């Protein structure tokens, strides 16, 4: 009987060890193992993520670097992957990236698919038009075309206010901006559209915000430990006033 008990105990230990070793590694474990954080960011959304002199820059880029430093001890241990509003969630779910830091608004609908950190910036949807446009107020949109970027919250915001207008859906902010003409305006996040105004004269923004858009870092739902690291990083930036410095650096 004692011998049988010993055999059963060894078998139990073997099975337990086997189960433990086959347990899938978390995203945080994999990040530490490969010693690099892969972040999905935008390349066309100044001042949050944009290319200048062959270098990726912006507010989102700085936030992502601080997250990398907190996890891996070095802000340069990060790989940036270009994403759009349309494909960023798919790239996260597919494992192409570890996190999304790409002007992504935390919404209830998106929370059904992914999880979010605490917010690091709050923007709002506004209307951008040419200064010589026939459109003089938000009410005029009902009789004209409106451009939005696919995958953003602009479509939902637009439907709440101007569901009779013809919607033109663009894949990127640059594509949307280039579609603006005398009878066509664009709805998008104020901070991003302000970035276009920095280098483009002849355009104006209607100051009335149509929504509130809290930007947050998106992670996969199972990545609860990674979320704690990211939340802690953002809280550190807030408490040290470093977050305000980053905002003032990029938001003019």
Short mmCIF file of N, CA and C in Angstrom, two decimals, residues 58-188:
data_model
loop_
_atom_site.label_atom_id
_atom_site.label_comp_id
_atom_site.label_asym_id
_atom_site.label_seq_id
_atom_site.Cartn_x
_atom_site.Cartn_y
_atom_site.Cartn_z
N UNK A 58 5.85 62.32 -31.17
CA UNK A 58 4.52 62.69 -30.75
C UNK A 58 4.21 62.35 -29.30
N UNK A 59 3.06 62.83 -28.86
CA UNK A 59 2.63 62.61 -27.48
C UNK A 59 2.45 61.12 -27.18
N UNK A 60 1.79 60.41 -28.09
CA UNK A 60 1.60 58.96 -27.89
C UNK A 60 2.93 58.22 -27.84
N UNK A 61 3.86 58.69 -28.64
CA UNK A 61 5.18 58.05 -28.69
C UNK A 61 5.89 58.20 -27.35
N UNK A 62 5.81 59.38 -26.76
CA UNK A 62 6.43 59.61 -25.45
C UNK A 62 5.78 58.76 -24.36
N UNK A 63 4.44 58.64 -24.42
CA UNK A 63 3.74 57.81 -23.44
C UNK A 63 4.20 56.35 -23.56
N UNK A 64 4.28 55.86 -24.78
CA UNK A 64 4.71 54.48 -25.01
C UNK A 64 6.13 54.24 -24.52
N UNK A 65 7.01 55.20 -24.71
CA UNK A 65 8.39 55.06 -24.25
C UNK A 65 8.46 54.99 -22.73
N UNK A 66 7.63 55.76 -22.05
CA UNK A 66 7.60 55.70 -20.59
C UNK A 66 7.10 54.33 -20.11
N UNK A 67 6.15 53.75 -20.82
CA UNK A 67 5.67 52.41 -20.47
C UNK A 67 6.78 51.38 -20.64
N UNK A 68 7.53 51.50 -21.73
CA UNK A 68 8.65 50.59 -21.98
C UNK A 68 9.70 50.71 -20.88
N UNK A 69 9.96 51.95 -20.47
CA UNK A 69 10.96 52.17 -19.41
C UNK A 69 10.52 51.54 -18.10
N UNK A 70 9.22 51.65 -17.80
CA UNK A 70 8.70 51.10 -16.54
C UNK A 70 8.74 49.58 -16.54
N UNK A 71 8.54 48.97 -17.68
CA UNK A 71 8.52 47.50 -17.77
C UNK A 71 9.92 46.92 -17.94
N UNK A 72 10.72 47.55 -18.81
CA UNK A 72 12.01 46.97 -19.20
C UNK A 72 13.21 47.78 -18.73
N UNK A 73 12.95 48.94 -18.11
CA UNK A 73 14.05 49.74 -17.59
C UNK A 73 14.75 50.60 -18.61
N UNK A 74 14.24 50.64 -19.85
CA UNK A 74 14.88 51.41 -20.91
C UNK A 74 13.81 51.87 -21.89
N UNK A 75 13.65 53.18 -22.07
CA UNK A 75 12.60 53.71 -22.94
C UNK A 75 12.84 53.37 -24.41
N UNK A 76 14.06 52.99 -24.75
CA UNK A 76 14.37 52.66 -26.14
C UNK A 76 14.12 51.19 -26.49
N UNK A 77 13.74 50.41 -25.49
CA UNK A 77 13.43 48.99 -25.76
C UNK A 77 11.97 48.89 -26.22
N UNK A 78 11.72 49.50 -27.37
CA UNK A 78 10.37 49.56 -27.89
C UNK A 78 10.40 49.51 -29.41
N UNK A 79 9.42 48.83 -29.97
CA UNK A 79 9.27 48.75 -31.42
C UNK A 79 7.92 49.36 -31.78
N UNK A 80 7.93 50.30 -32.72
CA UNK A 80 6.71 50.97 -33.13
C UNK A 80 6.18 50.36 -34.43
N UNK A 81 4.92 49.98 -34.40
CA UNK A 81 4.26 49.42 -35.57
C UNK A 81 3.13 50.36 -35.98
N UNK A 82 3.10 50.71 -37.25
CA UNK A 82 2.06 51.64 -37.71
C UNK A 82 0.68 50.96 -37.69
N UNK A 83 -0.28 51.66 -37.13
CA UNK A 83 -1.67 51.19 -37.15
C UNK A 83 -2.55 52.34 -37.61
N UNK A 84 -3.76 52.00 -38.03
CA UNK A 84 -4.77 53.00 -38.37
C UNK A 84 -5.95 52.80 -37.42
N UNK A 85 -6.86 53.75 -37.43
CA UNK A 85 -8.06 53.60 -36.60
C UNK A 85 -8.84 52.37 -37.01
N UNK A 86 -8.73 52.01 -38.27
CA UNK A 86 -9.50 50.89 -38.82
C UNK A 86 -8.92 49.53 -38.43
N UNK A 87 -7.58 49.41 -38.34
CA UNK A 87 -6.98 48.08 -38.14
C UNK A 87 -6.34 47.85 -36.78
N UNK A 88 -6.30 48.87 -35.91
CA UNK A 88 -5.52 48.76 -34.67
C UNK A 88 -6.03 47.67 -33.74
N UNK A 89 -7.34 47.53 -33.59
CA UNK A 89 -7.87 46.49 -32.69
C UNK A 89 -7.55 45.11 -33.23
N UNK A 90 -7.69 44.92 -34.54
CA UNK A 90 -7.39 43.62 -35.15
C UNK A 90 -5.92 43.25 -34.94
N UNK A 91 -5.02 44.22 -35.07
CA UNK A 91 -3.60 43.94 -34.87
C UNK A 91 -3.31 43.56 -33.42
N UNK A 92 -4.03 44.17 -32.49
CA UNK A 92 -3.85 43.82 -31.08
C UNK A 92 -4.34 42.41 -30.80
N UNK A 93 -5.55 42.11 -31.24
CA UNK A 93 -6.15 40.79 -31.00
C UNK A 93 -5.32 39.69 -31.65
N UNK A 94 -4.78 39.97 -32.84
CA UNK A 94 -3.99 38.97 -33.57
C UNK A 94 -2.60 38.77 -32.98
N UNK A 95 -2.18 39.65 -32.05
CA UNK A 95 -0.87 39.51 -31.44
C UNK A 95 0.25 40.18 -32.20
N UNK A 96 -0.09 41.00 -33.21
CA UNK A 96 0.93 41.71 -33.96
C UNK A 96 1.59 42.80 -33.11
N UNK A 97 0.84 43.29 -32.12
CA UNK A 97 1.35 44.32 -31.22
C UNK A 97 0.97 43.96 -29.79
N UNK A 98 1.68 44.53 -28.83
CA UNK A 98 1.40 44.27 -27.42
C UNK A 98 0.38 45.24 -26.85
N UNK A 99 0.45 46.50 -27.30
CA UNK A 99 -0.44 47.54 -26.80
C UNK A 99 -0.78 48.50 -27.94
N UNK A 100 -1.87 49.25 -27.77
CA UNK A 100 -2.23 50.31 -28.70
C UNK A 100 -2.08 51.64 -27.98
N UNK A 101 -1.26 52.52 -28.54
CA UNK A 101 -1.15 53.90 -28.04
C UNK A 101 -1.34 54.79 -29.27
N UNK A 102 -2.60 54.98 -29.67
CA UNK A 102 -2.87 55.58 -30.97
C UNK A 102 -4.16 56.39 -30.95
N UNK A 103 -4.18 57.44 -30.16
CA UNK A 103 -5.35 58.33 -30.04
C UNK A 103 -6.65 57.53 -29.95
N UNK A 104 -6.64 56.50 -29.13
CA UNK A 104 -7.79 55.60 -29.06
C UNK A 104 -8.68 55.96 -27.89
N UNK A 105 -9.95 56.26 -28.20
CA UNK A 105 -10.92 56.65 -27.19
C UNK A 105 -11.47 55.42 -26.48
N UNK A 106 -11.52 55.50 -25.17
CA UNK A 106 -12.10 54.44 -24.34
C UNK A 106 -13.62 54.56 -24.42
N UNK A 107 -14.27 53.55 -25.03
CA UNK A 107 -15.73 53.54 -25.14
C UNK A 107 -16.29 52.21 -24.61
N UNK A 108 -17.56 52.20 -24.28
CA UNK A 108 -18.21 50.98 -23.80
C UNK A 108 -18.22 49.89 -24.87
N UNK A 109 -18.46 50.26 -26.11
CA UNK A 109 -18.47 49.28 -27.20
C UNK A 109 -17.11 48.62 -27.37
N UNK A 110 -16.06 49.41 -27.29
CA UNK A 110 -14.71 48.85 -27.45
C UNK A 110 -14.32 48.00 -26.25
N UNK A 111 -14.85 48.31 -25.08
CA UNK A 111 -14.55 47.52 -23.89
C UNK A 111 -15.10 46.09 -23.97
N UNK A 112 -15.99 45.86 -24.90
CA UNK A 112 -16.49 44.50 -25.11
C UNK A 112 -15.44 43.63 -25.78
N UNK A 113 -14.46 44.28 -26.41
CA UNK A 113 -13.44 43.56 -27.19
C UNK A 113 -12.06 43.64 -26.55
N UNK A 114 -11.71 44.84 -26.07
CA UNK A 114 -10.38 45.06 -25.47
C UNK A 114 -10.55 45.74 -24.12
N UNK A 115 -9.45 45.87 -23.40
CA UNK A 115 -9.45 46.58 -22.13
C UNK A 115 -8.65 47.87 -22.29
N UNK A 116 -8.82 48.81 -21.34
CA UNK A 116 -8.15 50.09 -21.43
C UNK A 116 -7.46 50.45 -20.13
N UNK A 117 -6.41 51.22 -20.27
CA UNK A 117 -5.74 51.81 -19.11
C UNK A 117 -6.58 52.99 -18.63
N UNK A 118 -6.11 53.66 -17.57
CA UNK A 118 -6.71 54.91 -17.19
C UNK A 118 -6.38 55.94 -18.28
N UNK A 119 -7.19 56.96 -18.49
CA UNK A 119 -6.94 57.93 -19.57
C UNK A 119 -5.66 58.74 -19.34
N UNK A 120 -5.03 59.13 -20.43
CA UNK A 120 -3.87 60.00 -20.35
C UNK A 120 -4.11 61.33 -21.06
N UNK A 121 -5.23 61.44 -21.79
CA UNK A 121 -5.55 62.69 -22.47
C UNK A 121 -7.05 62.70 -22.79
N UNK A 122 -7.66 63.88 -22.75
CA UNK A 122 -9.08 64.00 -23.10
C UNK A 122 -9.23 65.01 -24.23
N UNK A 123 -9.76 64.56 -25.34
CA UNK A 123 -10.00 65.41 -26.49
C UNK A 123 -11.52 65.50 -26.73
N UNK A 124 -11.92 65.90 -27.93
CA UNK A 124 -13.34 65.97 -28.26
C UNK A 124 -13.50 66.11 -29.76
N UNK A 125 -14.60 65.61 -30.30
CA UNK A 125 -14.87 65.70 -31.73
C UNK A 125 -15.26 67.13 -32.10
N UNK A 126 -14.65 67.64 -33.18
CA UNK A 126 -14.98 68.97 -33.69
C UNK A 126 -15.10 68.90 -35.21
N UNK A 127 -15.49 70.02 -35.81
CA UNK A 127 -15.66 70.10 -37.26
C UNK A 127 -14.58 70.98 -37.86
N UNK A 128 -13.95 70.49 -38.92
CA UNK A 128 -12.90 71.23 -39.63
C UNK A 128 -13.38 71.52 -41.04
N UNK A 129 -13.31 72.80 -41.45
CA UNK A 129 -13.73 73.22 -42.79
C UNK A 129 -12.73 74.20 -43.38
N UNK A 130 -12.85 74.44 -44.67
CA UNK A 130 -12.11 75.53 -45.29
C UNK A 130 -12.71 76.85 -44.82
N UNK A 131 -11.87 77.88 -44.70
CA UNK A 131 -12.36 79.17 -44.23
C UNK A 131 -13.36 79.80 -45.20
N UNK A 132 -13.19 79.49 -46.49
CA UNK A 132 -14.10 80.04 -47.49
C UNK A 132 -15.25 79.09 -47.82
N UNK A 133 -15.46 78.11 -46.95
CA UNK A 133 -16.51 77.12 -47.19
C UNK A 133 -17.90 77.74 -47.06
N UNK A 134 -18.85 77.13 -47.77
CA UNK A 134 -20.26 77.53 -47.63
C UNK A 134 -20.82 77.11 -46.29
N UNK A 135 -20.11 76.22 -45.61
CA UNK A 135 -20.56 75.70 -44.32
C UNK A 135 -20.08 76.66 -43.22
N UNK A 136 -21.01 77.29 -42.57
CA UNK A 136 -20.69 78.30 -41.56
C UNK A 136 -20.99 77.85 -40.13
N UNK A 137 -21.69 76.75 -40.00
CA UNK A 137 -22.00 76.24 -38.66
C UNK A 137 -22.23 74.75 -38.75
N UNK A 138 -22.30 74.10 -37.59
CA UNK A 138 -22.52 72.65 -37.56
C UNK A 138 -23.85 72.28 -38.21
N UNK A 139 -24.85 73.16 -38.12
CA UNK A 139 -26.17 72.86 -38.68
C UNK A 139 -26.11 72.71 -40.20
N UNK A 140 -25.17 73.40 -40.87
CA UNK A 140 -25.08 73.32 -42.33
C UNK A 140 -24.63 71.95 -42.83
N UNK A 141 -24.09 71.13 -41.94
CA UNK A 141 -23.61 69.81 -42.36
C UNK A 141 -24.75 68.94 -42.88
N UNK A 142 -25.96 69.19 -42.46
CA UNK A 142 -27.10 68.38 -42.88
C UNK A 142 -27.32 68.44 -44.37
N UNK A 143 -26.76 69.44 -45.03
CA UNK A 143 -27.00 69.63 -46.45
C UNK A 143 -25.73 69.45 -47.28
N UNK A 144 -24.69 68.91 -46.67
CA UNK A 144 -23.42 68.78 -47.37
C UNK A 144 -22.77 67.42 -47.03
N UNK A 145 -21.59 67.22 -47.60
CA UNK A 145 -20.83 66.01 -47.34
C UNK A 145 -19.98 66.18 -46.09
N UNK A 146 -19.78 65.08 -45.39
CA UNK A 146 -18.92 65.09 -44.20
C UNK A 146 -17.96 63.92 -44.27
N UNK A 147 -16.68 64.20 -44.03
CA UNK A 147 -15.65 63.15 -44.07
C UNK A 147 -15.35 62.69 -42.65
N UNK A 148 -15.25 61.40 -42.46
CA UNK A 148 -14.82 60.83 -41.19
C UNK A 148 -13.78 59.75 -41.47
N UNK A 149 -13.03 59.38 -40.46
CA UNK A 149 -12.04 58.30 -40.58
C UNK A 149 -12.65 57.01 -40.06
N UNK A 150 -12.61 55.97 -40.87
CA UNK A 150 -13.17 54.67 -40.48
C UNK A 150 -12.49 54.14 -39.22
N UNK A 151 -13.30 53.58 -38.32
CA UNK A 151 -12.75 53.00 -37.11
C UNK A 151 -12.65 53.98 -35.95
N UNK A 152 -13.02 55.26 -36.19
CA UNK A 152 -12.99 56.26 -35.12
C UNK A 152 -14.40 56.45 -34.55
N UNK A 153 -14.47 57.19 -33.47
CA UNK A 153 -15.77 57.47 -32.85
C UNK A 153 -16.51 58.58 -33.59
N UNK A 154 -15.90 59.16 -34.62
CA UNK A 154 -16.53 60.26 -35.35
C UNK A 154 -17.83 59.84 -36.01
N UNK A 155 -17.88 58.60 -36.48
CA UNK A 155 -19.11 58.15 -37.15
C UNK A 155 -20.30 58.15 -36.19
N UNK A 156 -20.09 57.65 -35.00
CA UNK A 156 -21.16 57.63 -34.00
C UNK A 156 -21.56 59.04 -33.60
N UNK A 157 -20.55 59.90 -33.42
CA UNK A 157 -20.82 61.30 -33.07
C UNK A 157 -21.61 61.98 -34.17
N UNK A 158 -21.21 61.74 -35.42
CA UNK A 158 -21.87 62.36 -36.56
C UNK A 158 -23.34 61.96 -36.63
N UNK A 159 -23.62 60.69 -36.44
CA UNK A 159 -25.00 60.21 -36.54
C UNK A 159 -25.91 60.84 -35.49
N UNK A 160 -25.33 61.18 -34.35
CA UNK A 160 -26.13 61.79 -33.29
C UNK A 160 -26.57 63.21 -33.64
N UNK A 161 -25.80 63.86 -34.53
CA UNK A 161 -26.08 65.26 -34.80
C UNK A 161 -26.55 65.54 -36.23
N UNK A 162 -25.98 64.79 -37.19
CA UNK A 162 -26.25 65.13 -38.59
C UNK A 162 -26.41 63.87 -39.45
N UNK A 163 -27.43 63.09 -39.14
CA UNK A 163 -27.57 61.81 -39.84
C UNK A 163 -28.15 61.93 -41.25
N UNK A 164 -28.45 63.15 -41.71
CA UNK A 164 -29.00 63.33 -43.05
C UNK A 164 -27.92 63.65 -44.07
N UNK A 165 -26.74 63.97 -43.62
CA UNK A 165 -25.65 64.33 -44.52
C UNK A 165 -25.02 63.08 -45.13
N UNK A 166 -24.39 63.25 -46.27
CA UNK A 166 -23.69 62.16 -46.92
C UNK A 166 -22.32 61.96 -46.25
N UNK A 167 -22.05 60.75 -45.81
CA UNK A 167 -20.79 60.46 -45.11
C UNK A 167 -19.77 59.89 -46.09
N UNK A 168 -18.59 60.46 -46.08
CA UNK A 168 -17.46 59.95 -46.86
C UNK A 168 -16.48 59.33 -45.87
N UNK A 169 -16.21 58.04 -46.02
CA UNK A 169 -15.35 57.34 -45.07
C UNK A 169 -13.94 57.20 -45.63
N UNK A 170 -12.98 57.74 -44.90
CA UNK A 170 -11.57 57.66 -45.29
C UNK A 170 -10.85 56.64 -44.42
N UNK A 171 -9.70 56.16 -44.90
CA UNK A 171 -8.93 55.17 -44.15
C UNK A 171 -7.95 55.81 -43.18
N UNK A 172 -7.50 57.03 -43.48
CA UNK A 172 -6.54 57.72 -42.63
C UNK A 172 -6.95 59.19 -42.49
N UNK A 173 -6.33 59.87 -41.53
CA UNK A 173 -6.61 61.30 -41.34
C UNK A 173 -6.12 62.12 -42.53
N UNK A 174 -4.99 61.76 -43.10
CA UNK A 174 -4.49 62.48 -44.27
C UNK A 174 -5.46 62.35 -45.45
N UNK A 175 -5.97 61.15 -45.64
CA UNK A 175 -6.93 60.92 -46.72
C UNK A 175 -8.20 61.74 -46.49
N UNK A 176 -8.65 61.80 -45.24
CA UNK A 176 -9.84 62.57 -44.91
C UNK A 176 -9.60 64.06 -45.12
N UNK A 177 -8.45 64.55 -44.67
CA UNK A 177 -8.12 65.97 -44.80
C UNK A 177 -8.07 66.37 -46.27
N UNK A 178 -7.52 65.52 -47.12
CA UNK A 178 -7.40 65.83 -48.54
C UNK A 178 -8.75 65.82 -49.25
N UNK A 179 -9.77 65.24 -48.62
CA UNK A 179 -11.11 65.19 -49.22
C UNK A 179 -11.93 66.44 -48.91
N UNK A 180 -11.42 67.30 -48.04
CA UNK A 180 -12.14 68.52 -47.69
C UNK A 180 -12.14 69.49 -48.87
N UNK A 181 -13.31 70.06 -49.17
CA UNK A 181 -13.42 71.10 -50.19
C UNK A 181 -14.49 72.10 -49.78
N UNK A 182 -14.92 72.94 -50.71
CA UNK A 182 -15.85 74.01 -50.39
C UNK A 182 -17.16 73.53 -49.76
N UNK A 183 -17.59 72.34 -50.17
CA UNK A 183 -18.87 71.82 -49.66
C UNK A 183 -18.69 70.57 -48.81
N UNK A 184 -17.49 70.31 -48.39
CA UNK A 184 -17.21 69.11 -47.60
C UNK A 184 -16.36 69.46 -46.38
N UNK A 185 -16.81 69.05 -45.21
CA UNK A 185 -16.06 69.26 -43.97
C UNK A 185 -15.66 67.92 -43.39
N UNK A 186 -14.95 67.97 -42.30
CA UNK A 186 -14.45 66.76 -41.65
C UNK A 186 -14.77 66.81 -40.17
N UNK A 187 -15.16 65.67 -39.60
CA UNK A 187 -15.33 65.55 -38.16
C UNK A 187 -14.22 64.66 -37.63
N UNK A 188 -13.53 65.12 -36.59
CA UNK A 188 -12.47 64.33 -36.00
C UNK A 188 -12.08 64.88 -34.64
#
